[in-house]
Amino acid sequence: MWNRVLDRAGVPDPGLRRDYTLQRRAVRRYRPAEYTAARLLLPAALLPDVVAAVAFMHETDDRVDRGARDERAAALAAWDGHVRKALDGGDAELPVLRCLVRTVERTPALRAHVEEFLRGAEREAEWRGVADEDDFAAYVRAYSLPGLMLTACLLAPADPVRRAAFTDGCHRIIAGMQRLDFLEDLSEDLREGRPGVPADALARHGAEPSRPDAALGRVVAEQADRAAAELAGGEGVEAAVDDAFRPFVRALLGVQRLRLDAVRRAGASLAVRTSGPAPAAAAALLLREWRARRAGKGPRAPDRPF
């Protein structure tokens, strides 16, 4: 199946096919539900580009999310140099960069999003936690939204009015997704000394992020309510995209709602364990969208949307 995807995407070179296969495995591990949604509901010719963009985003995030502050800054500076060298026609030293270069060649508008994401990564490298809602919003604008737009730009409508609505909806969706990330990863972030739950929310409820008690449960419930509102505010993205991409957008939003349900169930226990969407529920959601698409209830996606 994957070999046919690469054929449809016009990737004949054996080395590049291996590179894309490596990135696919990484993305599938990183976001299994979202990857499956893309695999089932997006056109085959587009999937390698989506995989390349997500893999690059995750590689960047991983490089600037480890070690002390000065180590993260040094890692970002080195990575920025590798990326720009590859995009400027120099050696692409890693499979993830070789795939990124080919995707930028196919979709030149992606390069601006890559550069914006790298600028935003400076904030991630310096990040020590979230002080309040203003701080959270600034983080989303600087880093989370550019990260989402690496892939979202591949689905963006050409019409300027619809594109503006699309980008606004993406901003709302990624705010909800980022808030869920911070809740799901609370136990891991605590070990790094950088919890993503806003400090003012913890103080307001008298909660300690490492203590799974009723106070922390109230914080989780409050943050979950905010995430729900943000995701609901992004539902206009479905109307903004071309008909062919609406099943994927519905599935993506559905997976986020499953993540939200899991966070609510976990509550204060997120201090000591992670959470994620129930696999059976995610599989059922994706199967419904896939069957609807196959049954002709929605337009079939073209091989190439641009």
PDB file of C-alpha atoms in Angstrom:
ATOM      1  CA  MET A   1       0.000   0.000   0.000  1.00  0.00           C
ATOM      2  CA  TRP A   2       2.704   2.507   0.960  1.00  0.00           C
ATOM      3  CA  ASN A   3       4.658   1.730  -2.195  1.00  0.00           C
ATOM      4  CA  ARG A   4       1.565   2.634  -4.216  1.00  0.00           C
ATOM      5  CA  VAL A   5       1.313   5.906  -2.305  1.00  0.00           C
ATOM      6  CA  LEU A   6       4.888   6.746  -3.265  1.00  0.00           C
ATOM      7  CA  ASP A   7       4.152   5.801  -6.854  1.00  0.00           C
ATOM      8  CA  ARG A   8       1.129   8.108  -6.929  1.00  0.00           C
ATOM      9  CA  ALA A   9       3.231  10.900  -5.439  1.00  0.00           C
ATOM     10  CA  GLY A  10       5.867  10.487  -8.147  1.00  0.00           C
ATOM     11  CA  VAL A  11       8.745   9.304  -5.945  1.00  0.00           C
ATOM     12  CA  PRO A  12      10.725   6.828  -8.106  1.00  0.00           C
ATOM     13  CA  ASP A  13      14.166   7.217  -6.506  1.00  0.00           C
ATOM     14  CA  PRO A  14      14.869   4.260  -4.152  1.00  0.00           C
ATOM     15  CA  GLY A  15      16.834   6.371  -1.692  1.00  0.00           C
ATOM     16  CA  LEU A  16      14.124   8.986  -1.412  1.00  0.00           C
ATOM     17  CA  ARG A  17      11.491   6.276  -1.050  1.00  0.00           C
ATOM     18  CA  ARG A  18      13.469   4.947   1.937  1.00  0.00           C
ATOM     19  CA  ASP A  19      13.643   8.461   3.365  1.00  0.00           C
ATOM     20  CA  TYR A  20       9.880   8.919   3.129  1.00  0.00           C
ATOM     21  CA  THR A  21       9.303   5.495   4.638  1.00  0.00           C
ATOM     22  CA  LEU A  22      11.424   6.440   7.665  1.00  0.00           C
ATOM     23  CA  GLN A  23       9.443   9.650   8.131  1.00  0.00           C
ATOM     24  CA  ARG A  24       6.168   7.804   7.818  1.00  0.00           C
ATOM     25  CA  ARG A  25       7.183   5.468  10.651  1.00  0.00           C
ATOM     26  CA  ALA A  26       8.139   8.414  12.859  1.00  0.00           C
ATOM     27  CA  VAL A  27       4.861  10.237  12.210  1.00  0.00           C
ATOM     28  CA  ARG A  28       2.824   7.100  12.825  1.00  0.00           C
ATOM     29  CA  ARG A  29       4.509   6.696  16.225  1.00  0.00           C
ATOM     30  CA  TYR A  30       4.137  10.387  17.073  1.00  0.00           C
ATOM     31  CA  ARG A  31       0.443  10.847  16.166  1.00  0.00           C
ATOM     32  CA  PRO A  32      -1.063   7.442  15.308  1.00  0.00           C
ATOM     33  CA  ALA A  33      -4.710   8.559  15.154  1.00  0.00           C
ATOM     34  CA  GLU A  34      -3.985  11.680  13.115  1.00  0.00           C
ATOM     35  CA  TYR A  35      -1.693   9.711  10.790  1.00  0.00           C
ATOM     36  CA  THR A  36      -4.403   7.140  10.195  1.00  0.00           C
ATOM     37  CA  ALA A  37      -6.885   9.913   9.399  1.00  0.00           C
ATOM     38  CA  ALA A  38      -4.511  11.327   6.803  1.00  0.00           C
ATOM     39  CA  ARG A  39      -3.805   7.879   5.352  1.00  0.00           C
ATOM     40  CA  LEU A  40      -7.485   7.033   4.961  1.00  0.00           C
ATOM     41  CA  LEU A  41      -8.960  10.386   4.024  1.00  0.00           C
ATOM     42  CA  LEU A  42      -6.376  12.403   2.084  1.00  0.00           C
ATOM     43  CA  PRO A  43      -5.370  11.802  -1.542  1.00  0.00           C
ATOM     44  CA  ALA A  44      -2.472   9.388  -1.877  1.00  0.00           C
ATOM     45  CA  ALA A  45      -0.338  11.845  -3.833  1.00  0.00           C
ATOM     46  CA  LEU A  46      -0.517  14.369  -0.992  1.00  0.00           C
ATOM     47  CA  LEU A  47       0.299  11.989   1.872  1.00  0.00           C
ATOM     48  CA  PRO A  48       4.127  11.982   1.490  1.00  0.00           C
ATOM     49  CA  ASP A  49       4.100  15.805   1.626  1.00  0.00           C
ATOM     50  CA  VAL A  50       2.020  15.741   4.811  1.00  0.00           C
ATOM     51  CA  VAL A  51       4.341  13.122   6.297  1.00  0.00           C
ATOM     52  CA  ALA A  52       7.412  15.213   5.411  1.00  0.00           C
ATOM     53  CA  ALA A  53       5.978  18.352   7.011  1.00  0.00           C
ATOM     54  CA  VAL A  54       4.871  16.618  10.217  1.00  0.00           C
ATOM     55  CA  ALA A  55       8.171  14.760  10.513  1.00  0.00           C
ATOM     56  CA  PHE A  56      10.112  18.008  10.161  1.00  0.00           C
ATOM     57  CA  MET A  57       7.948  19.688  12.791  1.00  0.00           C
ATOM     58  CA  HIS A  58       8.432  16.819  15.214  1.00  0.00           C
ATOM     59  CA  GLU A  59      12.193  16.628  14.586  1.00  0.00           C
ATOM     60  CA  THR A  60      12.541  20.344  15.261  1.00  0.00           C
ATOM     61  CA  ASP A  61      10.450  20.136  18.419  1.00  0.00           C
ATOM     62  CA  ASP A  62      12.439  17.168  19.680  1.00  0.00           C
ATOM     63  CA  ARG A  63      15.765  18.916  19.128  1.00  0.00           C
ATOM     64  CA  VAL A  64      14.817  22.082  21.026  1.00  0.00           C
ATOM     65  CA  ASP A  65      12.897  20.369  23.824  1.00  0.00           C
ATOM     66  CA  ARG A  66      15.772  18.639  25.604  1.00  0.00           C
ATOM     67  CA  GLY A  67      18.435  19.800  28.009  1.00  0.00           C
ATOM     68  CA  ALA A  68      19.112  23.092  29.738  1.00  0.00           C
ATOM     69  CA  ARG A  69      18.113  26.416  28.221  1.00  0.00           C
ATOM     70  CA  ASP A  70      21.524  27.149  26.676  1.00  0.00           C
ATOM     71  CA  GLU A  71      21.704  23.606  25.276  1.00  0.00           C
ATOM     72  CA  ARG A  72      18.298  23.999  23.633  1.00  0.00           C
ATOM     73  CA  ALA A  73      19.316  27.344  22.117  1.00  0.00           C
ATOM     74  CA  ALA A  74      22.539  25.851  20.747  1.00  0.00           C
ATOM     75  CA  ALA A  75      20.642  22.878  19.323  1.00  0.00           C
ATOM     76  CA  LEU A  76      18.190  25.196  17.579  1.00  0.00           C
ATOM     77  CA  ALA A  77      20.970  27.336  16.102  1.00  0.00           C
ATOM     78  CA  ALA A  78      22.690  24.257  14.691  1.00  0.00           C
ATOM     79  CA  TRP A  79      19.431  22.821  13.351  1.00  0.00           C
ATOM     80  CA  ASP A  80      18.447  26.141  11.779  1.00  0.00           C
ATOM     81  CA  GLY A  81      21.736  26.127   9.899  1.00  0.00           C
ATOM     82  CA  HIS A  82      21.207  22.583   8.605  1.00  0.00           C
ATOM     83  CA  VAL A  83      17.666  23.381   7.440  1.00  0.00           C
ATOM     84  CA  ARG A  84      18.562  26.607   5.650  1.00  0.00           C
ATOM     85  CA  LYS A  85      21.560  24.998   3.982  1.00  0.00           C
ATOM     86  CA  ALA A  86      19.349  22.197   2.678  1.00  0.00           C
ATOM     87  CA  LEU A  87      16.646  24.567   1.422  1.00  0.00           C
ATOM     88  CA  ASP A  88      19.227  26.788  -0.271  1.00  0.00           C
ATOM     89  CA  GLY A  89      20.443  23.892  -2.375  1.00  0.00           C
ATOM     90  CA  GLY A  90      23.184  22.600  -0.133  1.00  0.00           C
ATOM     91  CA  ASP A  91      23.530  19.131   1.285  1.00  0.00           C
ATOM     92  CA  ALA A  92      20.441  17.741   2.951  1.00  0.00           C
ATOM     93  CA  GLU A  93      22.255  15.644   5.517  1.00  0.00           C
ATOM     94  CA  LEU A  94      19.299  13.804   7.010  1.00  0.00           C
ATOM     95  CA  PRO A  95      16.327  11.896   5.546  1.00  0.00           C
ATOM     96  CA  VAL A  96      13.884  14.317   7.166  1.00  0.00           C
ATOM     97  CA  LEU A  97      15.554  17.234   5.384  1.00  0.00           C
ATOM     98  CA  ARG A  98      15.687  15.477   2.031  1.00  0.00           C
ATOM     99  CA  CYS A  99      11.947  14.901   2.265  1.00  0.00           C
ATOM    100  CA  LEU A 100      11.345  18.485   3.344  1.00  0.00           C
ATOM    101  CA  VAL A 101      13.355  19.849   0.408  1.00  0.00           C
ATOM    102  CA  ARG A 102      11.323  17.829  -2.078  1.00  0.00           C
ATOM    103  CA  THR A 103       8.052  18.954  -0.496  1.00  0.00           C
ATOM    104  CA  VAL A 104       9.103  22.616  -0.659  1.00  0.00           C
ATOM    105  CA  GLU A 105      10.009  22.103  -4.319  1.00  0.00           C
ATOM    106  CA  ARG A 106       6.497  20.780  -4.935  1.00  0.00           C
ATOM    107  CA  THR A 107       4.828  23.455  -2.795  1.00  0.00           C
ATOM    108  CA  PRO A 108       7.035  26.580  -2.734  1.00  0.00           C
ATOM    109  CA  ALA A 109       4.673  28.446  -0.361  1.00  0.00           C
ATOM    110  CA  LEU A 110       5.701  25.975   2.345  1.00  0.00           C
ATOM    111  CA  ARG A 111       9.121  27.588   2.710  1.00  0.00           C
ATOM    112  CA  ALA A 112       7.668  30.730   4.333  1.00  0.00           C
ATOM    113  CA  HIS A 113       5.943  28.540   6.896  1.00  0.00           C
ATOM    114  CA  VAL A 114       9.188  26.664   7.572  1.00  0.00           C
ATOM    115  CA  GLU A 115      10.981  29.945   8.239  1.00  0.00           C
ATOM    116  CA  GLU A 116       8.187  31.220  10.496  1.00  0.00           C
ATOM    117  CA  PHE A 117       8.246  27.968  12.429  1.00  0.00           C
ATOM    118  CA  LEU A 118      12.007  28.177  12.928  1.00  0.00           C
ATOM    119  CA  ARG A 119      11.642  31.737  14.248  1.00  0.00           C
ATOM    120  CA  GLY A 120       8.945  30.548  16.627  1.00  0.00           C
ATOM    121  CA  ALA A 121      11.186  27.729  17.796  1.00  0.00           C
ATOM    122  CA  GLU A 122      13.302  30.360  19.521  1.00  0.00           C
ATOM    123  CA  ARG A 123      10.448  30.769  21.987  1.00  0.00           C
ATOM    124  CA  GLU A 124      10.275  27.009  22.494  1.00  0.00           C
ATOM    125  CA  ALA A 125      14.018  26.846  23.163  1.00  0.00           C
ATOM    126  CA  GLU A 126      13.658  29.493  25.882  1.00  0.00           C
ATOM    127  CA  TRP A 127      10.407  28.149  27.298  1.00  0.00           C
ATOM    128  CA  ARG A 128      10.247  27.473  31.034  1.00  0.00           C
ATOM    129  CA  GLY A 129       6.489  27.126  31.464  1.00  0.00           C
ATOM    130  CA  VAL A 130       3.289  29.129  31.026  1.00  0.00           C
ATOM    131  CA  ALA A 131       2.585  32.043  33.342  1.00  0.00           C
ATOM    132  CA  ASP A 132      -0.998  32.902  32.355  1.00  0.00           C
ATOM    133  CA  GLU A 133      -3.452  32.975  29.457  1.00  0.00           C
ATOM    134  CA  ASP A 134      -1.633  35.831  27.737  1.00  0.00           C
ATOM    135  CA  ASP A 135       1.578  33.828  27.877  1.00  0.00           C
ATOM    136  CA  PHE A 136      -0.231  30.773  26.526  1.00  0.00           C
ATOM    137  CA  ALA A 137      -1.707  32.788  23.640  1.00  0.00           C
ATOM    138  CA  ALA A 138       1.710  34.208  22.773  1.00  0.00           C
ATOM    139  CA  TYR A 139       3.221  30.710  22.735  1.00  0.00           C
ATOM    140  CA  VAL A 140       0.479  29.453  20.422  1.00  0.00           C
ATOM    141  CA  ARG A 141       0.904  32.388  18.024  1.00  0.00           C
ATOM    142  CA  ALA A 142       4.684  32.132  17.914  1.00  0.00           C
ATOM    143  CA  TYR A 143       5.227  28.376  17.798  1.00  0.00           C
ATOM    144  CA  SER A 144       2.153  26.148  17.792  1.00  0.00           C
ATOM    145  CA  LEU A 145       0.301  27.822  14.925  1.00  0.00           C
ATOM    146  CA  PRO A 146       3.346  27.958  12.604  1.00  0.00           C
ATOM    147  CA  GLY A 147       3.882  24.279  13.386  1.00  0.00           C
ATOM    148  CA  LEU A 148       0.330  23.417  12.374  1.00  0.00           C
ATOM    149  CA  MET A 149       0.534  25.545   9.230  1.00  0.00           C
ATOM    150  CA  LEU A 150       3.417  23.424   7.946  1.00  0.00           C
ATOM    151  CA  THR A 151       0.792  20.811   7.085  1.00  0.00           C
ATOM    152  CA  ALA A 152      -2.368  22.912   7.022  1.00  0.00           C
ATOM    153  CA  CYS A 153      -0.994  25.065   4.204  1.00  0.00           C
ATOM    154  CA  LEU A 154      -1.143  21.973   1.991  1.00  0.00           C
ATOM    155  CA  LEU A 155      -4.948  22.003   2.379  1.00  0.00           C
ATOM    156  CA  ALA A 156      -5.525  25.766   2.385  1.00  0.00           C
ATOM    157  CA  PRO A 157      -8.106  27.101  -0.120  1.00  0.00           C
ATOM    158  CA  ALA A 158      -6.937  29.414  -2.880  1.00  0.00           C
ATOM    159  CA  ASP A 159      -9.707  31.977  -2.386  1.00  0.00           C
ATOM    160  CA  PRO A 160      -8.385  34.802  -0.117  1.00  0.00           C
ATOM    161  CA  VAL A 161     -11.584  35.120   1.946  1.00  0.00           C
ATOM    162  CA  ARG A 162     -11.845  31.387   2.556  1.00  0.00           C
ATOM    163  CA  ARG A 163      -8.113  31.240   3.261  1.00  0.00           C
ATOM    164  CA  ALA A 164      -8.460  33.916   5.956  1.00  0.00           C
ATOM    165  CA  ALA A 165     -11.308  31.967   7.579  1.00  0.00           C
ATOM    166  CA  PHE A 166      -9.245  28.790   7.275  1.00  0.00           C
ATOM    167  CA  THR A 167      -6.213  30.329   8.994  1.00  0.00           C
ATOM    168  CA  ASP A 168      -8.362  31.802  11.781  1.00  0.00           C
ATOM    169  CA  GLY A 169      -9.965  28.409  12.351  1.00  0.00           C
ATOM    170  CA  CYS A 170      -6.574  26.716  12.377  1.00  0.00           C
ATOM    171  CA  HIS A 171      -5.459  29.186  15.061  1.00  0.00           C
ATOM    172  CA  ARG A 172      -8.409  28.233  17.249  1.00  0.00           C
ATOM    173  CA  ILE A 173      -7.951  24.517  16.668  1.00  0.00           C
ATOM    174  CA  ILE A 174      -4.254  24.548  17.498  1.00  0.00           C
ATOM    175  CA  ALA A 175      -4.928  26.502  20.681  1.00  0.00           C
ATOM    176  CA  GLY A 176      -7.202  23.676  21.807  1.00  0.00           C
ATOM    177  CA  MET A 177      -4.750  21.017  20.663  1.00  0.00           C
ATOM    178  CA  GLN A 178      -1.842  22.713  22.427  1.00  0.00           C
ATOM    179  CA  ARG A 179      -3.828  23.005  25.640  1.00  0.00           C
ATOM    180  CA  LEU A 180      -4.599  19.292  25.417  1.00  0.00           C
ATOM    181  CA  ASP A 181      -0.913  18.566  24.762  1.00  0.00           C
ATOM    182  CA  PHE A 182       0.044  20.408  27.940  1.00  0.00           C
ATOM    183  CA  LEU A 183      -2.542  18.477  29.949  1.00  0.00           C
ATOM    184  CA  GLU A 184      -1.685  15.082  28.454  1.00  0.00           C
ATOM    185  CA  ASP A 185       2.039  15.656  28.966  1.00  0.00           C
ATOM    186  CA  LEU A 186       1.811  17.162  32.455  1.00  0.00           C
ATOM    187  CA  SER A 187       3.575  14.264  34.174  1.00  0.00           C
ATOM    188  CA  GLU A 188       6.417  14.310  31.620  1.00  0.00           C
ATOM    189  CA  ASP A 189       6.752  18.106  31.704  1.00  0.00           C
ATOM    190  CA  LEU A 190       6.945  18.010  35.495  1.00  0.00           C
ATOM    191  CA  ARG A 191      10.044  15.829  35.254  1.00  0.00           C
ATOM    192  CA  GLU A 192      11.595  18.542  33.075  1.00  0.00           C
ATOM    193  CA  GLY A 193      10.487  21.238  35.518  1.00  0.00           C
ATOM    194  CA  ARG A 194       8.386  22.980  32.836  1.00  0.00           C
ATOM    195  CA  PRO A 195       4.658  22.262  33.267  1.00  0.00           C
ATOM    196  CA  GLY A 196       2.484  23.726  30.524  1.00  0.00           C
ATOM    197  CA  VAL A 197      -0.574  24.305  32.689  1.00  0.00           C
ATOM    198  CA  PRO A 198      -0.760  28.079  33.338  1.00  0.00           C
ATOM    199  CA  ALA A 199       0.766  28.953  36.700  1.00  0.00           C
ATOM    200  CA  ASP A 200      -1.953  31.484  37.494  1.00  0.00           C
ATOM    201  CA  ALA A 201      -4.640  28.794  37.091  1.00  0.00           C
ATOM    202  CA  LEU A 202      -2.776  26.546  39.523  1.00  0.00           C
ATOM    203  CA  ALA A 203      -2.438  29.406  42.016  1.00  0.00           C
ATOM    204  CA  ARG A 204      -6.099  30.381  41.688  1.00  0.00           C
ATOM    205  CA  HIS A 205      -7.203  26.860  42.661  1.00  0.00           C
ATOM    206  CA  GLY A 206      -4.446  26.316  45.205  1.00  0.00           C
ATOM    207  CA  ALA A 207      -3.129  23.364  43.213  1.00  0.00           C
ATOM    208  CA  GLU A 208       0.298  21.797  42.941  1.00  0.00           C
ATOM    209  CA  PRO A 209       0.891  20.314  39.465  1.00  0.00           C
ATOM    210  CA  SER A 210       2.624  17.280  40.954  1.00  0.00           C
ATOM    211  CA  ARG A 211      -0.151  16.479  43.447  1.00  0.00           C
ATOM    212  CA  PRO A 212      -3.133  14.509  42.046  1.00  0.00           C
ATOM    213  CA  ASP A 213      -5.786  15.964  44.348  1.00  0.00           C
ATOM    214  CA  ALA A 214      -9.142  17.710  44.022  1.00  0.00           C
ATOM    215  CA  ALA A 215      -7.532  21.123  43.470  1.00  0.00           C
ATOM    216  CA  LEU A 216      -5.584  19.871  40.476  1.00  0.00           C
ATOM    217  CA  GLY A 217      -8.735  18.147  39.257  1.00  0.00           C
ATOM    218  CA  ARG A 218     -10.472  21.529  39.168  1.00  0.00           C
ATOM    219  CA  VAL A 219      -7.596  22.992  37.157  1.00  0.00           C
ATOM    220  CA  VAL A 220      -7.757  20.141  34.649  1.00  0.00           C
ATOM    221  CA  ALA A 221     -11.528  20.579  34.299  1.00  0.00           C
ATOM    222  CA  GLU A 222     -11.134  24.331  33.741  1.00  0.00           C
ATOM    223  CA  GLN A 223      -8.404  23.853  31.146  1.00  0.00           C
ATOM    224  CA  ALA A 224     -10.442  21.137  29.429  1.00  0.00           C
ATOM    225  CA  ASP A 225     -13.400  23.537  29.179  1.00  0.00           C
ATOM    226  CA  ARG A 226     -11.144  26.114  27.545  1.00  0.00           C
ATOM    227  CA  ALA A 227      -9.847  23.529  25.092  1.00  0.00           C
ATOM    228  CA  ALA A 228     -13.404  22.507  24.222  1.00  0.00           C
ATOM    229  CA  ALA A 229     -14.328  26.117  23.456  1.00  0.00           C
ATOM    230  CA  GLU A 230     -11.228  26.583  21.321  1.00  0.00           C
ATOM    231  CA  LEU A 231     -11.900  23.444  19.310  1.00  0.00           C
ATOM    232  CA  ALA A 232     -15.523  24.462  18.807  1.00  0.00           C
ATOM    233  CA  GLY A 233     -14.338  27.836  17.540  1.00  0.00           C
ATOM    234  CA  GLY A 234     -12.318  26.087  14.865  1.00  0.00           C
ATOM    235  CA  GLU A 235     -15.171  24.096  13.384  1.00  0.00           C
ATOM    236  CA  GLY A 236     -15.469  26.672  10.595  1.00  0.00           C
ATOM    237  CA  VAL A 237     -12.361  25.145   9.026  1.00  0.00           C
ATOM    238  CA  GLU A 238     -14.522  22.381   7.578  1.00  0.00           C
ATOM    239  CA  ALA A 239     -16.590  24.909   5.631  1.00  0.00           C
ATOM    240  CA  ALA A 240     -13.495  26.815   4.498  1.00  0.00           C
ATOM    241  CA  VAL A 241     -11.653  23.919   2.865  1.00  0.00           C
ATOM    242  CA  ASP A 242     -12.525  22.338  -0.457  1.00  0.00           C
ATOM    243  CA  ASP A 243     -15.227  19.674  -0.223  1.00  0.00           C
ATOM    244  CA  ALA A 244     -12.686  16.930  -0.872  1.00  0.00           C
ATOM    245  CA  PHE A 245     -10.850  17.645   2.379  1.00  0.00           C
ATOM    246  CA  ARG A 246     -13.837  17.921   4.707  1.00  0.00           C
ATOM    247  CA  PRO A 247     -13.867  14.258   5.793  1.00  0.00           C
ATOM    248  CA  PHE A 248     -10.271  14.629   6.967  1.00  0.00           C
ATOM    249  CA  VAL A 249     -11.022  17.868   8.857  1.00  0.00           C
ATOM    250  CA  ARG A 250     -14.050  16.254  10.528  1.00  0.00           C
ATOM    251  CA  ALA A 251     -11.944  13.266  11.524  1.00  0.00           C
ATOM    252  CA  LEU A 252      -9.147  15.472  12.857  1.00  0.00           C
ATOM    253  CA  LEU A 253     -11.576  17.446  15.009  1.00  0.00           C
ATOM    254  CA  GLY A 254     -13.229  14.227  16.123  1.00  0.00           C
ATOM    255  CA  VAL A 255      -9.905  12.836  17.319  1.00  0.00           C
ATOM    256  CA  GLN A 256      -9.299  16.017  19.326  1.00  0.00           C
ATOM    257  CA  ARG A 257     -12.674  15.608  21.012  1.00  0.00           C
ATOM    258  CA  LEU A 258     -11.705  12.048  21.932  1.00  0.00           C
ATOM    259  CA  ARG A 259      -8.469  13.391  23.404  1.00  0.00           C
ATOM    260  CA  LEU A 260     -10.541  15.897  25.360  1.00  0.00           C
ATOM    261  CA  ASP A 261     -12.785  13.137  26.713  1.00  0.00           C
ATOM    262  CA  ALA A 262      -9.723  11.171  27.831  1.00  0.00           C
ATOM    263  CA  VAL A 263      -8.264  14.210  29.613  1.00  0.00           C
ATOM    264  CA  ARG A 264     -11.530  14.795  31.456  1.00  0.00           C
ATOM    265  CA  ARG A 265     -11.629  11.158  32.575  1.00  0.00           C
ATOM    266  CA  ALA A 266      -8.009  11.269  33.734  1.00  0.00           C
ATOM    267  CA  GLY A 267      -8.477  14.466  35.745  1.00  0.00           C
ATOM    268  CA  ALA A 268      -5.914  14.978  38.483  1.00  0.00           C
ATOM    269  CA  SER A 269      -4.222  11.666  37.676  1.00  0.00           C
ATOM    270  CA  LEU A 270      -2.514  13.496  34.801  1.00  0.00           C
ATOM    271  CA  ALA A 271       0.047  14.506  37.420  1.00  0.00           C
ATOM    272  CA  VAL A 272       1.360  10.947  37.344  1.00  0.00           C
ATOM    273  CA  ARG A 273       0.340   9.525  33.963  1.00  0.00           C
ATOM    274  CA  THR A 274      -0.349  10.573  30.400  1.00  0.00           C
ATOM    275  CA  SER A 275      -3.588  10.154  28.480  1.00  0.00           C
ATOM    276  CA  GLY A 276      -4.729   9.871  24.879  1.00  0.00           C
ATOM    277  CA  PRO A 277      -7.743   9.062  22.731  1.00  0.00           C
ATOM    278  CA  ALA A 278      -9.304   5.650  23.254  1.00  0.00           C
ATOM    279  CA  PRO A 279      -7.986   3.542  20.345  1.00  0.00           C
ATOM    280  CA  ALA A 280     -11.299   1.775  19.733  1.00  0.00           C
ATOM    281  CA  ALA A 281     -13.234   5.044  19.631  1.00  0.00           C
ATOM    282  CA  ALA A 282     -10.682   6.647  17.315  1.00  0.00           C
ATOM    283  CA  ALA A 283     -10.780   3.633  15.007  1.00  0.00           C
ATOM    284  CA  ALA A 284     -14.585   3.720  14.883  1.00  0.00           C
ATOM    285  CA  LEU A 285     -14.583   7.446  14.087  1.00  0.00           C
ATOM    286  CA  LEU A 286     -12.086   7.048  11.254  1.00  0.00           C
ATOM    287  CA  LEU A 287     -13.914   4.037   9.868  1.00  0.00           C
ATOM    288  CA  ARG A 288     -17.180   6.016   9.714  1.00  0.00           C
ATOM    289  CA  GLU A 289     -15.532   8.822   7.743  1.00  0.00           C
ATOM    290  CA  TRP A 290     -13.777   6.360   5.443  1.00  0.00           C
ATOM    291  CA  ARG A 291     -17.005   4.477   4.732  1.00  0.00           C
ATOM    292  CA  ALA A 292     -18.869   7.703   4.053  1.00  0.00           C
ATOM    293  CA  ARG A 293     -16.191   8.785   1.600  1.00  0.00           C
ATOM    294  CA  ARG A 294     -16.167   5.400  -0.119  1.00  0.00           C
ATOM    295  CA  ALA A 295     -19.971   5.391  -0.322  1.00  0.00           C
ATOM    296  CA  GLY A 296     -19.890   8.675  -2.191  1.00  0.00           C
ATOM    297  CA  LYS A 297     -21.546  10.772   0.512  1.00  0.00           C
ATOM    298  CA  GLY A 298     -18.832  13.340   0.024  1.00  0.00           C
ATOM    299  CA  PRO A 299     -16.572  14.314  -2.891  1.00  0.00           C
ATOM    300  CA  ARG A 300     -13.541  12.156  -3.503  1.00  0.00           C
ATOM    301  CA  ALA A 301     -10.287  14.019  -3.064  1.00  0.00           C
ATOM    302  CA  PRO A 302      -8.263  14.674  -6.204  1.00  0.00           C
ATOM    303  CA  ASP A 303      -4.728  13.327  -6.448  1.00  0.00           C
ATOM    304  CA  ARG A 304      -3.333  16.839  -6.160  1.00  0.00           C
ATOM    305  CA  PRO A 305      -5.255  19.810  -4.716  1.00  0.00           C
ATOM    306  CA  PHE A 306      -3.084  22.572  -6.172  1.00  0.00           C
TER     307      PHE A 306
END
